[in-house]
Short mmCIF file of C-alpha atoms and ligand atoms in Angstrom, two decimals:
data_model
loop_
_atom_site.label_atom_id
_atom_site.label_comp_id
_atom_site.label_asym_id
_atom_site.label_seq_id
_atom_site.Cartn_x
_atom_site.Cartn_y
_atom_site.Cartn_z
CA UNK G 1159 -167.75 164.38 13.04
CA UNK G 1160 -166.88 162.17 10.34
CA UNK G 1161 -169.83 159.68 9.68
CA UNK G 1162 -168.51 157.12 7.15
CA UNK G 1163 -171.06 155.94 4.79
CA UNK G 1164 -170.73 152.36 3.66
CA UNK G 1165 -170.12 151.58 -0.25
CA UNK G 1166 -173.71 150.81 -1.54
CA UNK G 1167 -174.44 147.68 -4.33
CA UNK G 1168 -173.13 147.94 -7.77
CA UNK G 1169 -174.90 150.60 -9.73
CA UNK G 1170 -177.97 149.64 -11.92
CA UNK G 1171 -178.66 151.24 -15.43
CA UNK G 1172 -180.66 154.70 -15.01
CA UNK G 1173 -183.79 153.59 -16.37
CA UNK G 1174 -186.63 153.83 -14.26
CA UNK G 1175 -186.15 154.77 -10.87
CA UNK G 1176 -183.68 153.44 -8.10
CA UNK G 1177 -185.03 149.97 -7.25
CA UNK G 1178 -186.45 148.89 -3.88
CA UNK G 1179 -183.44 147.19 -2.64
CA UNK G 1180 -180.93 150.23 -3.44
CA UNK G 1181 -183.70 152.32 -1.94
CA UNK G 1182 -183.84 150.32 1.41
CA UNK G 1183 -179.99 150.19 1.43
CA UNK G 1184 -179.41 153.70 1.08
CA UNK G 1185 -182.51 154.59 3.09
CA UNK G 1186 -181.05 152.66 6.05
CA UNK G 1187 -177.71 154.93 5.59
CA UNK G 1188 -179.67 158.05 5.25
CA UNK G 1189 -181.67 157.25 8.41
CA UNK G 1190 -178.75 156.20 10.12
CA UNK G 1191 -176.69 159.29 9.24
CA UNK G 1192 -179.82 161.57 10.36
CA UNK G 1193 -179.89 159.72 13.77
CA UNK G 1194 -176.01 160.62 14.22
CA UNK G 1195 -176.38 164.05 13.07
CA UNK G 1196 -178.92 164.88 15.53
CA UNK G 1197 -177.18 163.13 18.15
CA UNK G 1198 -173.74 165.45 17.40
CA UNK G 1199 -175.60 168.61 15.92
CA UNK G 1200 -174.24 170.30 19.05
CA UNK G 1201 -170.68 169.81 18.30
CA UNK G 1202 -170.68 171.58 14.80
CA UNK G 1203 -170.46 175.49 14.12
CA UNK G 1204 -173.86 177.09 14.64
CA UNK G 1205 -172.87 179.53 12.24
CA UNK G 1206 -171.80 178.10 8.80
CA UNK G 1207 -167.97 178.60 8.69
CA UNK G 1208 -168.25 179.33 5.27
CA UNK G 1209 -167.59 182.67 2.92
CA UNK G 1210 -170.04 183.49 0.07
CA UNK G 1211 -169.21 181.60 -3.06
CA UNK G 1212 -167.44 178.75 -0.89
CA UNK G 1213 -170.22 176.07 -1.67
CA UNK G 1214 -170.13 176.96 -5.47
CA UNK G 1215 -166.77 176.58 -5.57
CA UNK G 1216 -166.65 172.88 -4.75
CA UNK G 1217 -169.26 172.15 -6.75
CA UNK G 1218 -169.18 171.67 -10.44
CA UNK G 1219 -170.69 174.12 -12.60
CA UNK G 1220 -172.06 171.71 -15.09
CA UNK G 1221 -174.85 169.29 -14.88
CA UNK G 1222 -173.72 165.51 -14.57
CA UNK G 1223 -174.70 164.03 -18.23
CA UNK G 1224 -173.95 160.31 -16.78
CA UNK G 1225 -176.26 159.35 -13.18
CA UNK G 1226 -174.23 159.36 -10.47
CA UNK G 1227 -173.72 156.77 -7.33
CA UNK G 1228 -175.52 157.29 -4.44
CA UNK G 1229 -172.44 156.78 -2.57
CA UNK G 1230 -170.86 159.74 -4.02
CA UNK G 1231 -173.96 162.00 -3.83
CA UNK G 1232 -174.60 161.22 -0.20
CA UNK G 1233 -171.14 161.70 0.43
CA UNK G 1234 -171.22 165.42 -0.99
CA UNK G 1235 -174.01 166.12 1.43
CA UNK G 1236 -171.54 165.57 4.25
CA UNK G 1237 -168.24 167.15 2.53
CA UNK G 1238 -170.12 169.88 0.60
CA UNK G 1239 -173.71 170.84 1.90
CA UNK G 1240 -173.15 170.00 5.77
CA UNK G 1241 -170.54 172.78 6.47
CA UNK G 1242 -172.52 174.83 4.43
CA UNK G 1243 -175.33 174.65 6.56
CA UNK G 1244 -176.22 177.10 9.87
CA UNK G 1245 -177.52 174.45 12.30
CA UNK G 1246 -180.91 175.38 12.80
CA UNK G 1247 -181.59 172.27 14.57
CA UNK G 1248 -179.15 172.56 17.02
CA UNK G 1249 -179.77 173.34 20.70
CA UNK G 1250 -177.20 176.39 20.36
CA UNK G 1251 -179.03 178.08 17.77
CA UNK G 1252 -180.84 180.42 19.77
CA UNK G 1253 -181.59 183.57 16.93
CA UNK G 1254 -184.56 184.79 15.53
CA UNK G 1255 -186.76 181.91 17.00
CA UNK G 1256 -185.56 178.76 18.18
CA UNK G 1257 -187.10 175.98 15.93
CA UNK G 1258 -186.87 172.11 16.07
CA UNK G 1259 -187.47 169.69 13.55
CA UNK G 1260 -188.02 166.99 15.81
CA UNK G 1261 -187.92 163.23 15.30
CA UNK G 1262 -191.61 162.70 14.32
CA UNK G 1263 -191.50 165.45 11.83
CA UNK G 1264 -188.37 164.03 10.11
CA UNK G 1265 -189.88 160.71 9.84
CA UNK G 1266 -193.00 162.36 8.60
CA UNK G 1267 -191.23 164.15 5.86
CA UNK G 1268 -189.83 161.02 4.59
CA UNK G 1269 -193.27 159.67 4.29
CA UNK G 1270 -194.43 162.46 2.66
CA UNK G 1271 -191.77 162.44 0.25
CA UNK G 1272 -192.74 158.86 -0.46
CA UNK G 1273 -196.46 159.35 -1.09
CA UNK G 1274 -196.04 162.88 -2.91
CA UNK G 1275 -199.70 163.43 -2.95
CA UNK G 1276 -201.06 166.57 -3.80
CA UNK G 1277 -204.51 167.72 -1.48
CA UNK G 1278 -205.88 169.82 -3.99
CA UNK G 1279 -209.35 167.88 -4.29
CA UNK G 1280 -210.40 165.60 -1.68
CA UNK G 1281 -210.18 162.61 -4.19
CA UNK G 1282 -206.50 163.14 -4.82
CA UNK G 1283 -205.44 163.01 -1.45
CA UNK G 1284 -208.62 161.90 1.01
CA UNK G 1285 -206.30 161.07 4.06
CA UNK G 1286 -204.34 164.17 3.75
CA UNK G 1287 -207.30 166.65 3.14
CA UNK G 1288 -209.41 164.80 6.23
CA UNK G 1289 -206.29 164.49 8.60
CA UNK G 1290 -205.68 168.20 7.90
CA UNK G 1291 -208.87 168.81 9.11
CA UNK G 1292 -208.66 166.57 12.34
CA UNK G 1293 -205.38 167.63 13.25
CA UNK G 1294 -206.32 171.40 13.36
CA UNK G 1295 -209.08 170.90 15.40
CA UNK G 1296 -207.26 169.03 17.79
CA UNK G 1297 -205.16 171.58 18.04
CA UNK G 1298 -207.68 174.12 18.18
CA UNK G 1299 -209.16 172.32 21.12
CA UNK G 1300 -205.75 172.13 22.99
CA UNK G 1301 -205.78 175.96 22.38
CA UNK G 1302 -209.00 176.05 24.33
CA UNK G 1303 -210.31 178.22 20.64
CA UNK G 1304 -214.08 177.98 20.25
CA UNK G 1305 -215.40 175.63 17.28
CA UNK G 1306 -216.45 176.14 14.26
CA UNK G 1307 -213.14 177.07 13.12
CA UNK G 1308 -211.51 176.09 9.50
CA UNK G 1309 -207.87 175.61 9.41
CA UNK G 1310 -205.48 174.89 6.79
CA UNK G 1311 -201.90 174.43 6.88
CA UNK G 1312 -199.62 176.74 4.42
CA UNK G 1313 -195.92 176.90 3.90
CA UNK G 1314 -195.86 180.19 5.66
CA UNK G 1315 -197.98 182.78 6.82
CA UNK G 1316 -200.29 183.38 4.59
CA UNK G 1317 -200.69 186.89 4.85
CA UNK G 1318 -201.46 187.64 1.51
CA UNK G 1319 -204.05 185.04 1.25
CA UNK G 1320 -205.55 186.91 4.47
CA UNK G 1321 -205.33 190.15 2.93
CA UNK G 1322 -206.97 188.91 -0.47
CA UNK G 1323 -209.59 187.25 1.06
CA UNK G 1324 -210.36 190.32 3.51
CA UNK G 1325 -210.68 193.12 0.46
CA UNK G 1326 -212.98 190.72 -1.06
CA UNK G 1327 -214.64 190.41 2.10
CA UNK G 1328 -215.63 194.21 1.33
CA UNK G 1329 -219.12 194.53 -0.27
CA UNK G 1330 -218.57 196.36 -4.01
CA UNK G 1331 -214.99 196.05 -4.71
CA UNK G 1332 -215.09 192.72 -6.48
CA UNK G 1333 -211.30 193.04 -7.18
CA UNK G 1334 -211.16 189.26 -7.79
CA UNK G 1335 -212.95 189.96 -11.11
CA UNK G 1336 -212.02 193.24 -11.73
CA UNK G 1337 -208.79 193.77 -10.32
CA UNK G 1338 -207.45 197.32 -9.01
CA UNK G 1339 -205.69 198.46 -12.29
CA UNK G 1340 -207.44 201.30 -14.22
CA UNK G 1341 -210.51 201.48 -11.57
CA UNK G 1342 -210.64 205.30 -10.63
CA UNK G 1343 -213.94 204.51 -8.75
CA UNK G 1344 -211.75 202.39 -6.01
CA UNK G 1345 -210.26 204.28 -3.10
CA UNK G 1346 -206.68 203.30 -1.95
CA UNK G 1347 -206.86 200.88 0.46
CA UNK G 1348 -205.41 200.57 3.93
CA UNK G 1349 -204.61 197.92 6.35
CA UNK G 1350 -203.24 198.52 9.79
CA UNK G 1351 -200.93 196.87 12.07
CA UNK G 1352 -198.06 197.93 14.54
CA UNK G 1353 -194.69 199.15 13.76
CA UNK G 1354 -193.42 196.06 15.91
CA UNK G 1355 -195.46 193.87 12.87
CA UNK G 1356 -193.60 191.11 10.83
CA UNK G 1357 -192.39 192.58 7.50
CA UNK G 1358 -194.48 189.85 5.66
CA UNK G 1359 -197.39 192.20 5.83
CA UNK G 1360 -195.37 194.65 3.48
CA UNK G 1361 -194.37 191.63 1.20
CA UNK G 1362 -198.06 190.98 1.29
CA UNK G 1363 -199.24 194.27 -0.04
CA UNK G 1364 -196.60 194.25 -2.81
CA UNK G 1365 -197.79 190.99 -3.84
CA UNK G 1366 -201.48 191.97 -3.80
CA UNK G 1367 -200.51 194.97 -5.80
CA UNK G 1368 -202.04 197.22 -2.84
CA UNK G 1369 -198.56 198.96 -2.46
CA UNK G 1370 -196.76 199.47 0.36
CA UNK G 1371 -198.43 202.81 1.34
CA UNK G 1372 -201.56 200.86 2.08
CA UNK G 1373 -199.67 199.57 5.05
CA UNK G 1374 -200.47 202.29 7.86
CA UNK G 1375 -197.88 201.20 10.79
CA UNK G 1376 -199.19 202.35 14.48
CA UNK G 1377 -197.58 203.58 17.24
CA UNK G 1378 -196.59 201.28 20.00
CA UNK G 1379 -196.78 201.72 23.57
CA UNK G 1380 -193.80 201.37 26.27
CA UNK G 1381 -194.47 197.93 26.13
CA UNK G 1382 -194.27 197.56 22.24
CA UNK G 1383 -198.10 196.86 21.82
CA UNK G 1384 -200.15 198.83 19.35
CA UNK G 1385 -201.67 202.03 20.50
CA UNK G 1386 -205.44 201.36 19.94
CA UNK G 1387 -206.19 204.86 20.48
CA UNK G 1388 -203.63 205.80 17.91
CA UNK G 1389 -205.26 203.30 15.62
CA UNK G 1390 -208.61 204.42 16.09
CA UNK G 1391 -207.53 207.94 15.13
CA UNK G 1392 -205.73 206.78 12.01
CA UNK G 1393 -208.70 204.98 10.86
CA UNK G 1394 -210.67 208.05 11.48
CA UNK G 1395 -208.30 210.24 9.58
CA UNK G 1396 -208.04 207.80 6.61
CA UNK G 1397 -211.89 207.75 6.25
CA UNK G 1398 -211.77 211.63 6.25
CA UNK G 1399 -209.12 211.83 3.68
CA UNK G 1400 -210.65 209.05 1.38
CA UNK G 1401 -208.76 206.09 2.05
CA UNK G 1402 -210.86 202.95 2.42
CA UNK G 1403 -209.63 200.87 5.45
CA UNK G 1404 -210.58 197.14 5.24
CA UNK G 1405 -208.28 195.07 7.89
CA UNK G 1406 -206.23 195.27 10.77
CA UNK G 1407 -203.72 192.99 11.62
CA UNK G 1408 -202.96 192.32 15.53
CA UNK G 1409 -199.75 190.51 16.39
CA UNK G 1410 -199.69 188.11 19.22
CA UNK G 1411 -196.16 187.39 19.77
CA UNK G 1412 -193.90 190.39 17.67
CA UNK G 1413 -190.49 189.26 16.22
CA UNK G 1414 -188.55 191.95 18.15
CA UNK G 1415 -189.73 191.28 21.71
CA UNK G 1416 -192.94 189.15 21.68
CA UNK G 1417 -195.12 191.62 22.95
CA UNK G 1418 -199.01 190.89 22.68
CA UNK G 1419 -201.27 193.28 21.13
CA UNK G 1420 -204.61 193.98 23.12
CA UNK G 1421 -206.65 191.75 20.55
CA UNK G 1422 -209.87 192.52 22.52
CA UNK G 1423 -209.80 196.05 22.15
CA UNK G 1424 -208.81 196.11 18.37
CA UNK G 1425 -211.64 193.60 17.91
CA UNK G 1426 -213.60 196.17 19.07
CA UNK G 1427 -212.76 198.69 16.74
CA UNK G 1428 -212.41 196.36 14.02
CA UNK G 1429 -216.62 195.64 14.59
CA UNK G 1430 -216.92 199.16 14.92
CA UNK G 1431 -215.49 200.10 11.60
CA UNK G 1432 -216.54 196.80 9.77
CA UNK G 1433 -212.93 195.68 9.40
CA UNK G 1434 -211.57 192.16 9.04
CA UNK G 1435 -209.12 191.35 11.83
CA UNK G 1436 -206.30 188.93 11.36
CA UNK G 1437 -204.51 187.99 14.17
CA UNK G 1438 -200.67 186.88 13.33
CA UNK G 1439 -199.94 184.29 16.43
CA UNK G 1440 -197.27 182.76 14.15
CA UNK G 1441 -194.47 182.07 17.15
CA UNK G 1442 -196.59 182.84 20.33
CA UNK G 1443 -199.92 181.24 19.58
CA UNK G 1444 -198.67 177.69 20.67
CA UNK G 1445 -197.52 179.02 24.14
CA UNK G 1446 -201.66 179.40 24.91
CA UNK G 1447 -201.49 175.28 25.25
CA UNK G 1448 -200.24 176.43 28.94
CA UNK G 1449 -203.17 176.80 31.05
CA UNK G 1450 -201.10 180.15 32.46
CA UNK G 1451 -200.82 181.42 29.05
CA UNK G 1452 -204.15 181.02 27.80
CA UNK G 1453 -204.72 184.72 27.85
CA UNK G 1454 -202.53 184.99 25.00
CA UNK G 1455 -205.37 184.17 22.77
CA UNK G 1456 -207.85 186.11 24.48
CA UNK G 1457 -209.76 188.14 21.90
CA UNK G 1458 -208.75 185.90 19.06
CA UNK G 1459 -212.45 183.98 19.05
CA UNK G 1460 -213.33 187.32 17.35
CA UNK G 1461 -210.90 187.85 14.61
CA UNK G 1462 -211.86 186.66 11.50
CA UNK G 1463 -208.41 184.96 10.82
CA UNK G 1464 -205.60 183.87 12.76
CA UNK G 1465 -201.91 182.09 12.20
CA UNK G 1466 -200.01 179.92 14.18
CA UNK G 1467 -196.89 178.40 13.13
CA UNK G 1468 -196.15 174.88 14.42
CA UNK G 1469 -192.89 175.08 12.41
CA UNK G 1470 -191.99 177.85 14.90
CA UNK G 1471 -192.35 176.50 18.51
CA UNK G 1472 -194.26 173.39 18.02
CA UNK G 1473 -191.26 170.97 16.90
CA UNK G 1474 -192.71 170.62 13.50
CA UNK G 1475 -190.02 170.73 10.56
CA UNK G 1476 -190.59 174.02 8.59
CA UNK G 1477 -193.53 174.87 6.15
CA UNK G 1478 -196.13 174.23 8.65
CA UNK G 1479 -198.17 177.72 9.03
CA UNK G 1480 -201.41 177.51 10.50
CA UNK G 1481 -204.40 179.75 8.78
CA UNK G 1482 -207.45 179.44 10.98
CA UNK G 1483 -210.40 181.21 9.95
CA UNK G 1484 -214.29 181.91 11.00
CA UNK G 1485 -214.74 182.95 7.37
CA UNK G 1486 -213.99 179.95 5.03
CA UNK G 1487 -216.58 181.28 2.38
CA UNK G 1488 -214.46 184.43 2.02
CA UNK G 1489 -211.38 182.29 1.09
CA UNK G 1490 -213.32 180.36 -0.88
CA UNK G 1491 -215.12 183.30 -2.70
CA UNK G 1492 -211.55 184.75 -3.33
CA UNK G 1493 -209.54 181.66 -4.67
CA UNK G 1494 -211.97 179.07 -5.93
CA UNK G 1495 -211.75 178.50 -9.57
CA UNK G 1496 -211.98 174.96 -11.09
CA UNK G 1497 -210.76 174.33 -14.54
CA UNK G 1498 -212.27 171.17 -16.37
CA UNK G 1499 -209.40 169.04 -15.70
CA UNK G 1500 -209.85 169.21 -11.49
CA UNK G 1501 -213.63 168.86 -11.70
CA UNK G 1502 -214.49 166.62 -9.08
CA UNK G 1503 -218.21 165.35 -7.87
CA UNK G 1504 -217.40 165.20 -4.30
CA UNK G 1505 -216.29 169.01 -4.32
CA UNK G 1506 -219.71 169.84 -6.07
CA UNK G 1507 -222.09 167.97 -4.17
CA UNK G 1508 -220.66 169.54 -0.91
CA UNK G 1509 -219.79 165.73 0.56
CA UNK G 1510 -216.17 167.22 0.98
CA UNK G 1511 -213.70 169.97 1.04
CA UNK G 1512 -211.32 170.44 -1.96
CA UNK G 1513 -208.30 172.43 -0.14
CA UNK G 1514 -207.41 174.13 -3.60
CA UNK G 1515 -210.64 176.10 -3.20
CA UNK G 1516 -209.11 178.20 -0.03
CA UNK G 1517 -205.68 178.64 -1.53
CA UNK G 1518 -203.85 180.78 -4.19
CA UNK G 1519 -201.64 177.90 -5.64
CA UNK G 1520 -202.51 174.04 -5.78
CA UNK G 1521 -202.10 173.07 -2.41
CA UNK G 1522 -199.44 170.21 -2.95
CA UNK G 1523 -198.19 167.68 -0.09
CA UNK G 1524 -199.27 166.29 3.04
CA UNK G 1525 -198.33 168.81 5.76
CA UNK G 1526 -200.58 167.22 8.02
CA UNK G 1527 -198.74 164.46 8.44
CA UNK G 1528 -195.57 165.98 10.72
CA UNK G 1529 -198.07 167.87 12.75
CA UNK G 1530 -200.30 164.93 13.30
CA UNK G 1531 -197.39 162.72 14.18
CA UNK G 1532 -196.03 165.62 16.39
CA UNK G 1533 -198.76 165.99 18.20
CA UNK G 1534 -199.37 162.29 18.53
CA UNK G 1535 -195.99 161.62 19.58
CA UNK G 1536 -195.79 164.32 22.36
CA UNK G 1537 -199.39 164.56 23.44
CA UNK G 1538 -200.38 167.67 25.21
CA UNK G 1539 -198.88 167.32 28.69
CA UNK G 1540 -195.34 166.72 26.53
CA UNK G 1541 -195.80 169.84 24.32
CA UNK G 1542 -196.82 171.92 27.51
CA UNK G 1543 -193.85 170.70 29.28
CA UNK G 1544 -191.24 171.67 26.46
CA UNK G 1545 -192.72 174.90 25.99
CA UNK G 1546 -192.65 175.59 29.94
CA UNK G 1547 -189.33 174.34 30.09
CA UNK G 1548 -188.10 177.02 27.30
CA UNK G 1549 -189.81 179.73 28.99
CA UNK G 1550 -188.09 178.40 32.45
CA UNK G 1551 -185.24 178.46 30.84
CA UNK G 1552 -185.62 182.18 29.18
CA UNK G 1553 -186.32 183.68 32.58
CA UNK G 1554 -183.46 181.83 34.11
CA UNK G 1555 -181.24 184.12 31.51
CA UNK G 1556 -183.00 187.27 31.59
CA UNK G 1557 -182.70 186.68 35.56
CA UNK G 1558 -178.44 186.56 34.85
CA UNK G 1559 -178.77 189.49 32.95
CA UNK G 1560 -180.80 191.56 35.37
CA UNK G 1561 -178.33 190.70 38.45
CA UNK G 1562 -175.44 191.19 36.12
CA UNK G 1563 -173.59 194.74 36.34
CA UNK G 1564 -172.54 194.51 32.70
CA UNK G 1565 -175.53 193.52 31.05
CA UNK G 1566 -179.45 194.79 31.04
CA UNK G 1567 -182.66 193.59 29.97
CA UNK G 1568 -184.58 195.67 27.52
CA UNK G 1569 -187.89 194.17 27.68
CA UNK G 1570 -189.29 191.93 30.28
CA UNK G 1571 -189.35 188.22 29.34
CA UNK G 1572 -192.58 186.46 29.48
CA UNK G 1573 -192.21 183.81 26.80
CA UNK G 1574 -188.83 182.00 25.43
CA UNK G 1575 -187.02 185.22 24.25
CA UNK G 1576 -184.55 187.44 25.97
CA UNK G 1577 -184.09 190.90 25.02
CA UNK G 1578 -180.88 192.54 26.24
CA UNK G 1579 -177.59 194.10 25.56
CA UNK G 1580 -174.23 194.36 27.07
CA UNK G 1581 -174.40 197.72 29.25
CA UNK G 1582 -170.95 198.18 31.24
CA UNK G 1583 -171.78 200.51 34.12
CA UNK G 1584 -169.70 203.55 33.04
CA UNK G 1585 -170.50 203.37 29.12
CA UNK G 1586 -173.26 205.97 28.45
CA UNK G 1587 -173.37 207.06 24.97
CA UNK G 1588 -176.07 205.02 22.91
CA UNK G 1589 -174.16 205.08 19.86
CA UNK G 1590 -171.10 203.28 21.70
CA UNK G 1591 -173.30 200.78 23.32
CA UNK G 1592 -174.91 199.86 19.85
CA UNK G 1593 -171.16 199.48 18.37
CA UNK G 1594 -169.87 197.13 21.52
CA UNK G 1595 -173.12 194.91 21.24
CA UNK G 1596 -173.01 194.56 17.60
CA UNK G 1597 -169.41 193.72 18.03
CA UNK G 1598 -170.03 191.25 20.81
CA UNK G 1599 -172.77 189.52 18.69
CA UNK G 1600 -170.22 189.05 15.66
CA UNK G 1601 -167.97 187.66 17.89
CA UNK G 1602 -170.10 185.20 19.37
CA UNK G 1603 -171.59 184.26 16.55
CA UNK G 1604 -168.28 183.94 14.61
CA UNK G 1605 -167.07 181.58 17.44
CA UNK G 1606 -169.80 179.04 16.15
CA UNK G 1607 -170.37 177.67 19.73
CA UNK G 1608 -173.83 179.46 19.72
CA UNK G 1609 -176.11 181.87 17.67
CA UNK G 1610 -177.80 184.64 18.34
CA UNK G 1611 -179.59 187.53 16.36
CA UNK G 1612 -180.16 191.15 16.74
CA UNK G 1613 -182.88 193.61 16.53
CA UNK G 1614 -183.53 197.41 17.56
CA UNK G 1615 -185.75 198.28 20.41
CA UNK G 1616 -186.52 201.99 20.30
CA UNK G 1617 -183.50 202.51 18.04
CA UNK G 1618 -181.23 200.58 20.53
CA UNK G 1619 -178.98 197.59 19.22
CA UNK G 1620 -180.21 194.92 20.78
CA UNK G 1621 -179.60 191.42 21.57
CA UNK G 1622 -182.27 188.59 21.35
CA UNK G 1623 -181.62 184.87 22.90
CA UNK G 1624 -184.40 182.92 21.53
CA UNK G 1625 -185.20 179.42 22.97
CA UNK G 1626 -187.20 176.93 20.95
CA UNK G 1627 -184.89 174.12 20.04
CA UNK G 1628 -185.86 170.64 21.98
CA UNK G 1629 -181.87 170.42 22.66
CA UNK G 1630 -181.65 173.38 24.34
CA UNK G 1631 -181.41 173.05 27.99
CA UNK G 1632 -179.64 174.75 30.76
CA UNK G 1633 -176.39 173.68 29.74
CA UNK G 1634 -176.75 175.27 26.53
CA UNK G 1635 -177.84 178.52 27.93
CA UNK G 1636 -175.19 178.90 30.14
CA UNK G 1637 -172.61 178.30 27.58
CA UNK G 1638 -174.24 181.47 25.70
CA UNK G 1639 -173.98 183.27 28.72
CA UNK G 1640 -170.30 182.56 29.17
CA UNK G 1641 -169.98 183.25 25.54
CA UNK G 1642 -171.43 186.69 25.71
CA UNK G 1643 -169.23 187.43 28.79
CA UNK G 1644 -166.22 186.26 26.85
CA UNK G 1645 -166.56 188.38 23.98
CA UNK G 1646 -167.49 191.24 26.13
CA UNK G 1647 -164.34 190.82 27.95
CA UNK G 1648 -162.27 190.62 24.82
CA UNK G 1649 -164.15 193.57 23.11
CA UNK G 1650 -163.14 195.78 26.19
CA UNK G 1651 -159.63 194.09 26.33
CA UNK G 1652 -159.96 192.94 29.85
CA UNK G 1653 -157.73 189.66 30.98
CA UNK G 1654 -159.38 186.41 31.74
CA UNK G 1655 -158.70 187.14 35.50
CA UNK G 1656 -159.48 190.38 35.88
CA UNK G 1657 -162.94 189.66 34.63
CA UNK G 1658 -163.62 186.64 36.65
CA UNK G 1659 -162.82 189.66 39.83
CA UNK G 1660 -165.08 191.80 37.89
CA UNK G 1661 -167.91 189.23 37.59
CA UNK G 1662 -167.86 188.12 41.16
CA UNK G 1663 -168.60 191.85 42.01
CA UNK G 1664 -165.24 192.21 43.68
CA UNK G 1665 -164.11 194.97 41.72
CA UNK G 1666 -165.19 197.98 39.53
CA UNK G 1667 -163.02 199.17 36.39
CA UNK G 1668 -162.86 202.56 36.78
CA UNK G 1669 -161.18 202.78 33.30
CA UNK G 1670 -164.17 201.84 31.49
CA UNK G 1671 -165.71 205.13 31.38
CA UNK G 1672 -166.51 207.44 28.67
CA UNK G 1673 -163.66 209.29 29.60
CA UNK G 1674 -160.56 209.06 27.24
CA UNK G 1675 -159.24 205.41 26.91
CA UNK G 1676 -156.38 204.02 28.50
CA UNK G 1677 -153.90 202.51 26.15
CA UNK G 1678 -155.07 198.90 26.81
CA UNK G 1679 -158.83 199.82 26.77
CA UNK G 1680 -160.34 198.56 23.81
CA UNK G 1681 -163.82 200.26 23.88
CA UNK G 1682 -165.34 201.07 20.76
N1 LIG Q 1322 -195.33 186.85 12.05
C1 LIG Q 1322 -194.46 187.00 13.12
C2 LIG Q 1322 -194.88 187.42 14.16
C3 LIG Q 1322 -193.08 186.41 12.76
O1 LIG Q 1322 -192.03 186.30 13.70
C4 LIG Q 1322 -192.54 185.65 11.59
C5 LIG Q 1322 -191.45 185.22 11.22
O2 LIG Q 1322 -190.57 185.20 12.22
C6 LIG Q 1322 -193.74 185.69 10.78
C7 LIG Q 1322 -195.10 185.95 10.74
C8 LIG Q 1322 -193.76 185.04 9.10
O3 LIG Q 1322 -193.17 183.63 9.55
P1 LIG Q 1322 -193.49 182.69 8.44
O4 LIG Q 1322 -192.78 183.21 7.40
O5 LIG Q 1322 -192.74 181.37 9.16
O6 LIG Q 1322 -194.58 181.97 8.23
#
């Protein structure tokens, strides 16, 4: 695709900002360009077809001393930057979690850039501060969560903030004031999550100086849900051995399989031991918009905090992760700090919220705008319809896998992610299956026609097809299925004609076994 960028007006001296006319001129070009890009993104290779260093090689190693023409800069966006991007906003992107930066969010990001506000204090951005409260309350209502529930938007799941608040909530520790280092009277702190929980927990433990050993990972059952009995035993054992348990993180929608921890039972335990309960519903939380999936958030009304990421499955651009909490005062007690230069009468009088009191860093920007515009544009019905369609497509793909003799499901599909692998009937060695699937995935992704990502389930190399982009329709899902078949066929060294006979179930290829390979048999 080549999108020509028209020549702009004569360049202005680089004093002050770009003038309004030039902004209008290039703004129109960029918006046209974005619309064309979105319209044709499916024609681009999904996985960037570049090697490490390629982009650097195309760019000067020295900064410009003279201002450059916008035409030139925009042309380089198309020439250098675009081919160096993996196309997350393509309907053929089905890796990790499928995401969408939809039109309303793209436009909101432009407005946010224009306003460039910092909502650290109410008065520095009253509308950004209040819109955040209103928008997050709308979403709370849509999800059927009980009020009151304080919410704030972060760039990413703010698990470090949560853990900092949770440990500050423990009476007598005073870590905010006295820190951890050198305090012999403070036992080692522990928090708990399943072995399927997201790696951001470990990162938070590192960041907070708790150390990786502070996270005790609990085994899961056959459905990859935390084993509550084992959690109970672990807490009791730690208490006996002098650890100080302070929090549990339950996951609603784990990264690998989208499994759902039994939040109600975990809430019982947390209440019994006085532990902070955080629910990580970063991906799956929004599925509770569908009445039939309301159960996903059952028990979350008892959680101390809950994270849900609209930037995952609610069609909102990145940097929109919500932290809801029933204990805003704990966040405030942890982070509130007002230097002289940030004093404000509204905050002191309790008339208004200063969001900087609830965050570890100064909350810049206007993130609610993109969520507000997205919620208004789609409305509850539109959001539900799209999420339900993604679930339907995932089930459809799972059905194809289930009835195929060469593939198998590795986890029941209940949301929009399918976990599966190639398993030609005669290959039994787990090691060979791992290699085969890894090579199939590499082939599919290298083709650039669609993109999937892997995980391991109980040690087995697993392919994940994750649907979450609004441009993923049945056509894209069929394409992915065909690509997988082609890659498998090529890995096995089977001709297209024979493969099509095999796919129709008319013949089974006896040479595909763990027995010694035939010359044309390219089994791993
Ligand atoms: N929690 C879960 C279950 C996830 O899958 C992820 C990312 O995929 C995260 C948390 C962290 O997400 P983010 O960094 O987008 O906030």
